[in-house]
Structures are given as C-alpha cells and as structure tokens.
Short mmCIF file of C-alpha atoms in Angstrom, two decimals:
data_model
loop_
_atom_site.label_atom_id
_atom_site.label_comp_id
_atom_site.label_asym_id
_atom_site.label_seq_id
_atom_site.Cartn_x
_atom_site.Cartn_y
_atom_site.Cartn_z
CA MET E 1 81.74 134.19 32.34
CA LYS E 2 80.93 133.64 36.07
CA ASP E 3 77.25 133.54 35.37
CA ILE E 4 78.00 130.52 33.01
CA LEU E 5 80.37 128.73 35.32
CA HIS E 6 78.86 129.46 38.79
CA PRO E 7 75.59 127.65 38.23
CA LEU E 8 77.39 124.41 37.61
CA CYS E 9 79.66 124.95 40.61
CA LEU E 10 76.51 125.71 42.72
CA PHE E 11 74.94 122.50 41.52
CA ILE E 12 77.89 120.44 42.47
CA ALA E 13 78.35 122.04 45.91
CA GLY E 14 74.50 121.88 46.62
CA ALA E 15 74.45 118.14 45.66
CA GLY E 16 77.38 117.47 47.98
CA PHE E 17 75.58 119.23 50.84
CA LEU E 18 72.28 117.37 50.18
CA LEU E 19 74.21 114.10 50.15
CA LEU E 20 75.67 114.71 53.55
CA MET E 21 72.37 115.93 55.12
CA ARG E 22 71.79 112.49 56.61
CA ASP E 23 75.02 112.62 58.39
CA LEU E 24 74.23 116.19 59.70
CA ARG E 25 70.85 114.83 61.01
CA THR E 26 72.68 111.94 62.77
CA ALA E 27 75.16 114.35 64.26
CA TRP E 28 72.35 116.51 65.56
CA ARG E 29 70.19 113.72 67.04
CA LYS E 30 73.02 111.43 68.08
CA PRO E 31 76.14 113.29 69.13
CA GLU E 32 77.82 110.04 70.21
CA GLN E 33 77.77 109.04 66.50
CA ARG E 34 78.96 112.30 65.16
CA ASP E 35 81.84 112.28 62.63
CA PRO E 36 83.43 115.71 62.74
CA ALA E 37 85.11 115.28 59.35
CA LEU E 38 81.71 114.68 57.69
CA VAL E 39 80.05 117.43 59.49
CA ALA E 40 82.87 119.83 58.45
CA LEU E 41 82.73 118.62 54.88
CA ALA E 42 78.84 119.13 54.90
CA PHE E 43 79.35 122.80 55.97
CA THR E 44 82.18 123.11 53.32
CA TYR E 45 79.72 122.30 50.68
CA LEU E 46 77.00 124.58 52.22
CA PHE E 47 79.21 127.62 52.34
CA SER E 48 80.62 126.95 48.96
CA ALA E 49 77.18 126.68 47.48
CA LEU E 50 76.37 130.01 49.23
CA SER E 51 79.35 131.79 47.77
CA TYR E 52 78.40 130.72 44.26
CA ALA E 53 74.78 131.69 44.80
CA ILE E 54 75.67 135.16 46.24
CA SER E 55 77.92 135.97 43.27
CA LEU E 56 75.44 135.36 40.65
CA THR E 57 74.51 138.76 39.11
CA TRP E 58 70.72 138.71 39.74
CA VAL E 59 71.31 137.49 43.34
CA TRP E 60 73.98 140.04 43.87
CA VAL E 61 71.65 142.86 42.85
CA ARG E 62 68.86 141.57 45.08
CA ILE E 63 71.24 141.29 48.11
CA ASP E 64 72.38 144.79 47.71
CA GLY E 65 68.82 145.94 47.68
CA VAL E 66 67.88 143.97 50.68
CA PHE E 67 70.78 145.34 52.81
CA GLY E 68 70.87 148.73 51.12
CA VAL E 69 74.66 148.58 50.91
CA THR E 70 76.20 148.71 47.38
CA ASN E 71 78.30 145.49 46.50
CA ILE E 72 77.72 144.03 50.03
CA ALA E 73 77.56 140.70 48.30
CA VAL E 74 81.26 140.80 47.74
CA PRO E 75 82.31 140.42 51.47
CA LEU E 76 79.41 137.99 51.93
CA ALA E 77 80.53 135.74 49.10
CA GLN E 78 84.25 135.96 49.98
CA GLY E 79 83.58 135.54 53.59
CA CYS E 80 81.93 132.23 52.68
CA VAL E 81 84.96 131.29 50.67
CA MET E 82 87.20 131.83 53.73
CA LEU E 83 84.93 129.67 55.77
CA VAL E 84 85.25 127.00 53.09
CA PHE E 85 89.00 127.13 53.32
CA GLY E 86 88.97 126.78 57.17
CA LEU E 87 86.55 123.88 56.93
CA GLN E 88 88.55 122.15 54.13
CA ALA E 89 91.52 122.39 56.26
CA SER E 90 89.60 120.99 59.14
CA VAL E 91 88.48 118.01 57.05
CA LEU E 92 92.06 117.16 56.10
CA ALA E 93 93.07 117.46 59.77
CA TYR E 94 90.42 114.98 60.89
CA TRP E 95 91.41 112.65 57.98
CA THR E 96 95.10 112.65 58.59
CA LYS E 97 95.60 113.25 62.35
CA GLU E 98 94.69 111.86 65.64
CA PRO E 99 91.38 113.18 67.11
CA ALA E 100 92.91 115.49 69.59
CA ALA E 101 95.50 116.91 67.35
CA ALA E 102 92.87 117.21 64.56
CA HIS E 103 90.45 119.07 66.84
CA ARG E 104 93.17 121.60 67.71
CA ARG E 105 94.23 122.15 64.17
CA ALA E 106 90.44 122.56 63.19
CA ARG E 107 89.98 125.27 65.92
CA TRP E 108 93.08 127.16 64.76
CA MET E 109 92.08 127.02 61.04
CA MET E 110 88.52 128.23 61.76
CA ALA E 111 89.91 130.97 64.09
CA GLY E 112 92.22 132.05 61.28
CA ALA E 113 89.31 132.16 58.72
CA LEU E 114 87.07 134.15 61.14
CA THR E 115 89.93 136.72 61.79
CA VAL E 116 90.50 137.31 58.02
CA ILE E 117 86.72 137.71 57.65
CA ALA E 118 86.58 140.29 60.43
CA ILE E 119 89.51 142.31 58.89
CA MET E 120 87.92 142.11 55.45
CA GLY E 121 84.66 143.48 56.92
CA VAL E 122 86.52 146.55 58.42
CA LEU E 123 88.32 147.28 55.06
CA PHE E 124 85.18 146.92 53.03
CA VAL E 125 83.51 149.56 55.30
CA MET E 126 86.34 151.93 54.36
CA LEU E 127 85.49 151.55 50.86
CA THR E 128 83.24 153.97 48.84
CA PRO E 129 81.58 151.64 46.39
CA VAL E 130 78.95 153.98 44.75
CA SER E 131 78.47 151.78 41.64
CA GLN E 132 77.15 148.19 41.42
CA ARG E 133 79.79 146.09 39.76
CA PRO E 134 78.71 142.37 39.76
CA THR E 135 80.96 141.33 36.88
CA ASP E 136 84.06 143.43 37.20
CA PHE E 137 84.19 144.73 40.80
CA THR E 138 87.86 143.88 41.18
CA LEU E 139 88.97 145.71 38.12
CA TYR E 140 86.71 148.88 38.85
CA TYR E 141 88.03 149.32 42.38
CA ALA E 142 91.68 148.14 41.95
CA HIS E 143 92.85 151.87 42.25
CA ASP E 144 91.37 152.34 45.63
CA PRO E 145 93.95 151.97 48.36
CA ALA E 146 91.39 150.45 50.91
CA PHE E 147 90.36 147.87 48.32
CA GLN E 148 94.00 147.13 47.46
CA ALA E 149 94.49 146.23 51.15
CA TYR E 150 91.23 144.40 51.15
CA LEU E 151 92.28 142.41 48.04
CA LEU E 152 95.77 141.77 49.24
CA LEU E 153 94.48 140.24 52.46
CA TYR E 154 91.78 138.13 50.70
CA MET E 155 93.99 136.97 47.91
CA GLY E 156 96.94 136.37 50.19
CA ALA E 157 94.78 134.22 52.43
CA TYR E 158 93.31 132.52 49.49
CA SER E 159 96.65 131.69 47.95
CA VAL E 160 98.02 130.45 51.25
CA ALA E 161 95.02 128.22 51.82
CA GLU E 162 95.21 126.71 48.30
CA ILE E 163 98.96 126.05 48.59
CA TYR E 164 98.33 124.32 51.98
CA LEU E 165 95.60 122.24 50.56
CA ALA E 166 97.78 121.26 47.55
CA ARG E 167 100.70 120.42 49.65
CA VAL E 168 98.86 118.43 52.37
CA CYS E 169 96.68 116.54 49.93
CA TRP E 170 99.52 115.45 47.50
CA LYS E 171 101.66 114.40 50.57
CA TYR E 172 98.94 112.19 52.09
CA ALA E 173 97.58 110.87 48.74
CA GLY E 174 100.74 108.72 48.48
CA GLU E 175 100.41 107.43 52.13
CA ILE E 176 96.74 106.44 52.28
CA LYS E 177 95.89 102.84 51.03
CA ASP E 178 92.35 103.49 50.22
CA PRO E 179 92.40 104.15 46.52
CA TRP E 180 89.32 106.43 46.28
CA ILE E 181 90.55 108.68 49.13
CA SER E 182 93.99 108.79 47.45
CA ARG E 183 92.49 109.67 44.13
CA GLY E 184 90.19 112.38 45.73
CA LEU E 185 93.18 113.92 47.52
CA ARG E 186 95.16 114.20 44.34
CA LEU E 187 92.27 115.83 42.61
CA ILE E 188 91.95 118.21 45.47
CA ALA E 189 95.59 119.11 45.08
CA VAL E 190 95.22 119.63 41.18
CA GLY E 191 92.16 121.84 41.72
CA ALA E 192 93.92 123.97 44.39
CA VAL E 193 96.88 124.53 42.01
CA ILE E 194 94.47 125.64 39.25
CA THR E 195 92.76 128.15 41.42
CA LEU E 196 96.09 129.90 42.00
CA GLY E 197 95.56 131.34 38.55
CA TYR E 198 92.53 133.13 39.88
CA SER E 199 94.43 134.77 42.80
CA GLY E 200 97.40 135.51 40.41
CA ILE E 201 95.27 137.58 38.11
CA ARG E 202 93.55 139.28 40.86
CA LEU E 203 96.92 140.34 42.37
CA CYS E 204 98.07 141.46 39.05
CA ALA E 205 95.05 143.80 38.87
CA ILE E 206 96.52 145.65 41.74
CA LEU E 207 100.00 145.85 40.19
CA GLY E 208 98.29 147.08 36.97
CA ALA E 209 96.47 149.86 38.84
CA GLU E 210 99.93 150.97 40.28
CA TYR E 211 102.12 150.58 37.21
CA GLY E 212 99.66 151.45 34.43
CA PHE E 213 98.66 148.07 32.80
CA SER E 214 95.41 146.40 32.58
CA VAL E 215 94.52 142.74 33.12
CA LYS E 216 91.05 143.04 31.74
CA PRO E 217 91.65 140.65 28.93
CA ALA E 218 92.50 137.98 31.55
CA GLU E 219 89.43 138.57 33.49
CA PRO E 220 87.51 135.60 32.01
CA TYR E 221 90.51 133.31 32.64
CA ALA E 222 90.37 134.28 36.31
CA TRP E 223 86.81 132.99 36.69
CA VAL E 224 87.69 129.85 34.74
CA CYS E 225 90.74 129.18 36.94
CA GLY E 226 88.62 129.85 40.11
CA ASP E 227 85.61 127.90 39.18
CA VAL E 228 87.33 125.05 37.44
CA GLY E 229 89.77 124.65 40.24
CA ALA E 230 87.11 124.83 43.05
CA THR E 231 85.01 122.33 41.06
CA LEU E 232 87.81 119.81 40.90
CA THR E 233 88.38 120.35 44.61
CA GLN E 234 84.79 119.72 45.42
CA ILE E 235 84.70 116.64 43.25
CA GLY E 236 87.88 115.44 45.07
CA TYR E 237 86.15 115.65 48.41
CA PHE E 238 82.99 114.26 46.90
CA MET E 239 84.62 111.12 45.29
CA PRO E 240 85.62 108.94 48.39
CA ILE E 241 82.07 109.64 49.88
CA VAL E 242 80.24 108.69 46.66
CA ALA E 243 82.54 105.70 46.17
CA SER E 244 82.00 104.48 49.82
CA ARG E 245 78.19 104.82 49.59
CA ILE E 246 78.21 102.70 46.35
CA VAL E 247 80.53 100.19 47.85
CA GLY E 248 78.43 100.01 50.97
CA ALA E 249 75.12 99.55 49.07
CA ARG E 250 76.82 97.00 46.84
CA ARG E 251 78.05 95.12 49.98
CA GLU E 252 74.57 95.19 51.49
CA ARG E 253 72.98 93.70 48.32
CA THR E 254 75.79 90.94 48.25
CA GLU E 255 75.30 90.09 51.93
CA ALA E 256 71.56 89.94 51.54
CA ARG E 257 71.90 87.53 48.75
CA GLN E 258 74.52 85.44 50.62
CA TYR E 259 72.19 85.34 53.52
CA GLN E 260 69.47 83.82 51.37
CA GLN E 261 71.82 81.37 49.79
CA LEU E 262 72.71 79.95 53.10
CA GLU E 263 69.09 79.55 54.11
CA LYS E 264 68.45 76.11 52.87
CA LEU E 265 71.69 74.70 54.50
CA TRP E 266 71.15 76.45 57.62
CA GLN E 267 67.53 75.24 57.91
CA ALA E 268 68.75 71.72 57.45
CA VAL E 269 71.52 71.65 59.90
CA SER E 270 69.74 73.68 62.66
CA ALA E 271 66.79 71.29 62.49
CA ALA E 272 69.20 68.48 63.14
CA GLU E 273 71.39 70.42 65.71
CA PRO E 274 69.10 72.85 67.57
CA GLY E 275 71.85 73.82 70.00
CA ILE E 276 73.62 75.83 67.37
CA VAL E 277 70.90 78.55 67.20
CA PHE E 278 71.12 81.45 69.48
CA VAL E 279 68.21 81.31 71.84
CA ASN E 280 68.45 84.89 73.09
CA PRO E 281 68.98 87.35 70.12
CA THR E 282 71.52 90.14 70.86
CA ALA E 283 71.08 93.85 70.31
CA ASN E 284 72.64 93.26 66.87
CA SER E 285 69.79 91.10 65.71
CA ARG E 286 68.89 93.64 62.95
CA ASP E 287 72.40 93.91 61.68
CA LEU E 288 72.68 91.89 58.47
CA THR E 289 76.44 91.54 58.51
CA PHE E 290 76.16 90.24 62.17
CA ASN E 291 73.52 87.78 61.24
CA LEU E 292 75.27 86.61 58.06
CA TYR E 293 78.46 85.73 59.83
CA ARG E 294 76.49 84.28 62.81
CA ARG E 295 74.75 81.94 60.30
CA VAL E 296 78.21 80.76 59.00
CA ILE E 297 79.39 80.06 62.53
CA GLU E 298 76.24 78.20 63.42
CA ILE E 299 76.74 75.97 60.21
CA ARG E 300 80.26 75.41 61.31
CA ASP E 301 79.03 74.33 64.79
CA ALA E 302 76.58 71.96 63.20
CA GLN E 303 79.44 70.37 61.08
CA ILE E 304 81.17 69.67 64.41
CA GLY E 305 78.06 68.08 65.72
CA LEU E 306 77.66 65.91 62.58
CA ARG E 307 81.29 64.90 62.59
CA PRO E 308 80.61 61.39 64.14
CA TYR E 309 78.22 60.48 61.14
CA LEU E 310 80.64 61.10 58.38
CA ALA E 311 81.13 57.79 56.58
CA PRO E 312 84.42 57.45 54.73
CA GLN E 313 82.70 55.90 51.58
CA VAL E 314 80.62 59.00 51.30
CA ARG E 315 83.63 61.18 50.78
CA ASP E 316 85.25 58.79 48.41
CA ARG E 317 82.09 58.61 46.28
CA ALA E 318 81.64 62.38 46.37
CA GLU E 319 85.24 62.94 45.33
CA ALA E 320 84.92 60.64 42.40
CA GLU E 321 81.68 62.32 41.22
CA HIS E 322 83.15 65.74 41.31
CA ALA E 323 86.56 65.06 39.84
CA ALA E 324 85.86 66.76 36.52
CA TRP E 325 88.83 68.78 35.24
CA TRP E 326 86.91 71.98 34.73
CA MET E 327 85.98 72.28 38.45
CA SER E 328 88.27 74.36 40.58
CA ARG E 329 89.53 72.98 43.83
CA GLN E 330 87.37 75.28 45.79
CA HIS E 331 84.24 74.10 44.02
CA ARG E 332 85.34 70.47 44.26
CA VAL E 333 85.90 70.75 48.02
CA ALA E 334 82.55 72.65 48.47
CA ALA E 335 80.62 69.91 46.57
CA VAL E 336 82.26 67.18 48.51
CA THR E 337 81.48 68.90 51.83
CA ALA E 338 77.86 69.46 50.80
CA ALA E 339 77.44 65.76 50.01
CA GLN E 340 79.00 64.77 53.32
CA ILE E 341 76.70 67.06 55.33
CA ARG E 342 73.71 65.74 53.49
CA ALA E 343 74.80 62.04 54.19
CA ALA E 344 75.50 62.84 57.77
CA LEU E 345 71.99 64.18 58.30
CA ASP E 346 70.64 60.92 56.98
CA GLN E 347 73.15 58.91 59.00
CA ARG E 348 71.95 60.40 62.19
CA GLU E 349 69.03 58.05 62.19
CA HIS E 350 71.23 55.00 62.20
CA GLY E 351 73.85 56.25 64.69
CA PRO E 352 77.51 57.18 64.49
CA VAL E 353 79.77 55.39 62.09
CA ALA E 354 82.65 53.12 63.29
CA GLU E 355 85.34 55.25 61.93
CA ALA E 356 84.40 58.85 61.00
CA ALA E 357 85.98 60.50 58.00
CA THR E 358 87.18 64.12 57.84
CA TYR E 359 85.36 66.83 55.98
CA GLY E 360 86.42 67.51 52.48
CA ASP E 361 87.18 71.16 53.41
CA ALA E 362 89.34 70.22 56.41
CA ALA E 363 92.57 71.30 54.54
CA LEU E 364 90.97 74.30 52.81
CA ASP E 365 92.37 77.77 53.72
CA THR E 366 89.44 79.51 55.50
CA SER E 367 91.67 81.48 57.93
CA THR E 368 89.48 84.68 57.66
CA PRO E 369 85.81 85.14 58.21
CA HIS E 370 85.46 86.44 54.60
CA LYS E 371 87.12 83.25 53.21
CA ASP E 372 84.95 81.13 55.39
CA LEU E 373 81.84 82.96 54.20
CA ARG E 374 82.59 82.46 50.56
CA HIS E 375 83.40 78.79 51.07
CA MET E 376 80.14 78.18 53.00
CA VAL E 377 78.25 79.96 50.27
CA ARG E 378 79.69 77.60 47.74
CA VAL E 379 78.78 74.61 49.92
CA ALA E 380 75.11 75.90 50.18
CA ARG E 381 74.94 75.98 46.37
CA TYR E 382 75.79 72.33 46.03
CA PHE E 383 73.77 71.15 49.13
CA THR E 384 70.60 69.29 48.62
CA ALA E 385 68.41 69.03 51.71
CA PRO E 386 67.42 65.49 52.98
CA THR E 387 63.80 64.36 52.71
CA PRO E 388 61.57 65.62 55.64
CA THR E 389 61.35 62.13 57.13
CA ALA E 390 65.18 61.99 57.60
CA GLN E 391 65.30 65.19 59.62
CA ALA E 392 64.72 65.75 63.29
CA ALA E 393 62.25 68.12 64.76
CA PRO E 394 62.64 71.85 63.82
CA ALA E 395 65.20 73.85 65.87
CA SER E 396 63.65 75.99 68.55
CA GLY E 397 64.75 79.42 69.46
CA ALA E 398 64.71 82.88 67.81
CA ARG E 399 65.82 83.00 64.25
CA THR E 400 66.65 86.42 62.71
#
C-alpha cells in the first residue's frame, strides 16, 4: 500500500519545495528580505519528500546497501518526519506570534525534534534487525523490547505533534481573516486528526505483541491514514501560498491593464500641465503599483490645475448627454468628468472662465486609493483627447 500512496505524497511534497525554491534563493542572497516562515515551510516540504522517498521499497533496499546497515532507512525516514513536525510547528509559530516569541518557539520545537531523533538513533543501535522488512518492519519487530521503546518514543512524539497541529490550526483558523489561510489551517487540522489513525495502529502493534493479538489486517489502513492525513496537511500549507501567488499574478495583470488605460488621459493632462510629472524618478520607478497610483495622483493634480477652465455649460451639457437610465451613477459621473477635462484642455487657449464649475466627481466617494484608481480608470475610458493643435507642448521630465 505504501508503494502506491508514497509516490503521490512525494510528488506533492516535491512540488511544494520547488514552488518555494525562489524564496530560499532570496533568503540566501538577501538575508534582510528573509521570511522565516517560508524558509521553514520550504524545508518542511523538503524533509517530507525525503521521508517518502526513503520509505519506497526500492530506495529502502539501496540505502541499506549503501550504508551496510539493515533497515537503516527506518530511522532516516522517521528522523525526517520528526524534523517535519518541528518545522511545521515553527511555521505556525511565525504565522501566529510576534517575531521574537515565534523565534523562541521555533528554537524549542526544533530542539525537541532533534532530541527525539537522537534518542531514536540510540534505540535503533540496540536493535538486532537481521532481516530487511521494507513493508512490515513494525509488525516484524514489535516483540523486540528495544524496538517497543523506539516505537513508543516515535509514535508518542508523532501523536503529540499531530494533536498540537490540530489544536493550534483549528483555533487560529477561526481568528484569521484571510479566507485562504483559514481554509488551509482547517485542512491541516483535519489531516493531523486523520494521521492519528496511523499512530494508533502502530501503538496497537506493541500491545498485540504483549497480549497475543495481531493488527496485521489493519496494516494497509495505517498507511492510508498516515499518507492521506499527511497529504491533506501538505495541501493545507500549500493552499494559502498558491492562492497568494495566483492573486498576486492576477493583480499584476490588472494593474498593467489599468496603467495602459490611463495612458491617453495622462498624456493629455501632462502635456497641458507639465508640473505634475515627477522630474526625478524615485528608487521605486520600476514598481508597477507605485507608478500606477503615481499616475492617478498626477491626473488629480492636473484636475486642480485645470479647475479655472471648467465652464458651467460644459457640465450641464455633459450631464444631459449621459442621463440614460441604464448608466450607473459611477459611470455617469466618470463620463461627465471626462468631458469636463477635455473641454478644460481646449479652454486653456482662451483663458479662465468667469465662474468656474465644479467637477462632476466632486461629491463622489473616492476616499481610498483603490476607489480613486477605479474611478480614474472609468474617466479614462470616456475621455477623448483634444486635437493636437489644442494642446500645449509635451511635458518634460522622466516618465516611467
């Protein structure tokens, strides 16, 4: 059964590690940008993948041959599992606690995992595993007192770690506002509970050796509980990261499109009001988000400069032209504002008007940068640039 389920788990864990390779490279090259939670999560996937790979029958046999120690694959694979638990707990600490407290918790968790691994190594040396058992190692050696101590230690730490994960994840899932992190934590909790079936069957194997009953019929279910539960746990950690990457990529595409949609309007107003353009680009000139919102601010600054040229009759005419019932208020306001900007650009050649009107969007709620951005994109869609003869000389300065 494990040779059927382990390859799938290996693929998921390996994919998670490869996805986070970029974060590991950033952490290595730029320590100041290091995210300890992502680094710990990357190594979680790495050691999880190693535990599955080592447990595959053909890998198990080859490792025994390389080291010359029968069943040495057992403490190697299970040592990786202990590291996974320590790293998983560290990830949760960094997600839910202040940095200083999280760092202390992570050190204690990793110290506990390494201590368990060291004791497991000592107990394994005391075993006399003369026969390779890549599929039923636990059942075959369940009668050995040294192995019983080894298994009690491993399964006890395993069960405590899974209970801890389930309790902490379920607790914080209801407190975190991000929906994807909340769903991921709940999935981790469910997976941790399922894996308790694995540890339960393994502990029953020891009781069976002492009281004369066998749990061999339940052996396939032990692997099912262990692998299915671990897979759900990995997906739970994986889910918020994938969702954030997808959301980030979608946001970049949206911002690039919005930046281009503002181009025509920005070109027109910056040609008329050169002073709105930043002459000296900042260090963030390559940041699309920064440039997008900078462009909105510059258009708003141009509106202030064009305010003396807003003829009242232009607004009245624009409101009458865009009074169709099917247009929403936001679109009507955007269309009127676009018409006013166009007329103001033309009016500059003739001088300020006697009594300037207000912009159609003066009463619109644009209290947040995001609302203002969406409104200006709508204005840009309705905007028609004046003829070249009606515009001033092109704006000077760097444009990014």
